[in-house]
Amino acid sequence: ETFMSNSPESPCISICSLDQNDVCEGCFRTRNEVADWFTADDVRKLEILEASKQRRKGAGFLIF
């Protein structure tokens, strides 16, 4: 039996490059959010996902 986690999935798309504001150009998470992801609980992960989604929209990317 395989254990399936209901935790939010990382938004990483393997385009890991920080812009001048320390925001990843691939997933729109900040440097700190990327580092926090590994120890974050589900509530914090959802907060990070929402913040990155807002940054993506602000940058004009509406694909995801």
PDB file of C-alpha atoms in Angstrom:
ATOM      1  CA  GLU A   1       0.000   0.000   0.000  1.00  0.00           C
ATOM      2  CA  THR A   2       1.408   3.374  -1.011  1.00  0.00           C
ATOM      3  CA  PHE A   3       0.995   6.342   1.296  1.00  0.00           C
ATOM      4  CA  MET A   4      -0.407   9.310  -0.573  1.00  0.00           C
ATOM      5  CA  SER A   5       0.091  12.723   0.950  1.00  0.00           C
ATOM      6  CA  ASN A   6      -2.607  15.346   0.699  1.00  0.00           C
ATOM      7  CA  SER A   7      -0.021  18.067   1.212  1.00  0.00           C
ATOM      8  CA  PRO A   8       0.019  20.821  -1.405  1.00  0.00           C
ATOM      9  CA  GLU A   9       2.474  20.102  -4.196  1.00  0.00           C
ATOM     10  CA  SER A  10       5.465  22.310  -4.740  1.00  0.00           C
ATOM     11  CA  PRO A  11       4.921  24.825  -7.554  1.00  0.00           C
ATOM     12  CA  CYS A  12       8.519  24.323  -8.712  1.00  0.00           C
ATOM     13  CA  ILE A  13       8.799  23.966 -12.498  1.00  0.00           C
ATOM     14  CA  SER A  14      12.602  23.582 -12.522  1.00  0.00           C
ATOM     15  CA  ILE A  15      13.241  27.110 -13.749  1.00  0.00           C
ATOM     16  CA  CYS A  16      15.134  28.148 -10.646  1.00  0.00           C
ATOM     17  CA  SER A  17      16.414  31.654 -11.178  1.00  0.00           C
ATOM     18  CA  LEU A  18      15.935  34.544  -8.758  1.00  0.00           C
ATOM     19  CA  ASP A  19      15.187  38.013 -10.073  1.00  0.00           C
ATOM     20  CA  GLN A  20      16.478  41.248  -8.522  1.00  0.00           C
ATOM     21  CA  ASN A  21      13.760  40.998  -5.852  1.00  0.00           C
ATOM     22  CA  ASP A  22      14.767  37.455  -4.796  1.00  0.00           C
ATOM     23  CA  VAL A  23      11.647  36.008  -6.437  1.00  0.00           C
ATOM     24  CA  CYS A  24      11.983  32.831  -8.468  1.00  0.00           C
ATOM     25  CA  GLU A  25      11.247  33.428 -12.153  1.00  0.00           C
ATOM     26  CA  GLY A  26       9.817  29.912 -12.456  1.00  0.00           C
ATOM     27  CA  CYS A  27       7.438  29.507  -9.505  1.00  0.00           C
ATOM     28  CA  PHE A  28       7.201  33.112  -8.225  1.00  0.00           C
ATOM     29  CA  ARG A  29       8.108  32.126  -4.676  1.00  0.00           C
ATOM     30  CA  THR A  30      10.575  34.241  -2.739  1.00  0.00           C
ATOM     31  CA  ARG A  31      13.942  32.826  -1.730  1.00  0.00           C
ATOM     32  CA  ASN A  32      12.628  32.455   1.838  1.00  0.00           C
ATOM     33  CA  GLU A  33       9.421  30.747   0.705  1.00  0.00           C
ATOM     34  CA  VAL A  34      11.413  28.209  -1.293  1.00  0.00           C
ATOM     35  CA  ALA A  35      13.567  27.474   1.763  1.00  0.00           C
ATOM     36  CA  ASP A  36      10.532  27.370   4.095  1.00  0.00           C
ATOM     37  CA  TRP A  37       8.675  24.909   1.853  1.00  0.00           C
ATOM     38  CA  PHE A  38      10.622  21.906   3.141  1.00  0.00           C
ATOM     39  CA  THR A  39       9.584  22.431   6.769  1.00  0.00           C
ATOM     40  CA  ALA A  40       6.265  24.229   6.261  1.00  0.00           C
ATOM     41  CA  ASP A  41       2.985  22.707   7.391  1.00  0.00           C
ATOM     42  CA  ASP A  42       0.073  22.497   4.958  1.00  0.00           C
ATOM     43  CA  VAL A  43      -1.406  25.819   6.110  1.00  0.00           C
ATOM     44  CA  ARG A  44       1.889  27.609   5.464  1.00  0.00           C
ATOM     45  CA  LYS A  45       2.277  25.866   2.087  1.00  0.00           C
ATOM     46  CA  LEU A  46      -1.168  27.125   1.045  1.00  0.00           C
ATOM     47  CA  GLU A  47      -0.172  30.651   2.131  1.00  0.00           C
ATOM     48  CA  ILE A  48       3.005  30.403   0.044  1.00  0.00           C
ATOM     49  CA  LEU A  49       1.043  29.108  -2.964  1.00  0.00           C
ATOM     50  CA  GLU A  50      -1.454  31.967  -2.707  1.00  0.00           C
ATOM     51  CA  ALA A  51       1.314  34.580  -2.390  1.00  0.00           C
ATOM     52  CA  SER A  52       3.158  33.155  -5.392  1.00  0.00           C
ATOM     53  CA  LYS A  53      -0.086  33.060  -7.385  1.00  0.00           C
ATOM     54  CA  GLN A  54      -0.660  36.748  -6.670  1.00  0.00           C
ATOM     55  CA  ARG A  55       2.921  37.575  -7.727  1.00  0.00           C
ATOM     56  CA  ARG A  56       2.444  35.583 -10.942  1.00  0.00           C
ATOM     57  CA  LYS A  57      -0.780  37.465 -11.736  1.00  0.00           C
ATOM     58  CA  GLY A  58       0.947  40.760 -10.946  1.00  0.00           C
ATOM     59  CA  ALA A  59       3.666  39.847 -13.426  1.00  0.00           C
ATOM     60  CA  GLY A  60       1.039  39.164 -16.096  1.00  0.00           C
ATOM     61  CA  PHE A  61       1.289  35.365 -16.105  1.00  0.00           C
ATOM     62  CA  LEU A  62      -2.157  33.793 -15.929  1.00  0.00           C
ATOM     63  CA  ILE A  63      -1.290  30.325 -17.217  1.00  0.00           C
ATOM     64  CA  PHE A  64      -1.355  28.497 -13.876  1.00  0.00           C
TER      65      PHE A  64
END
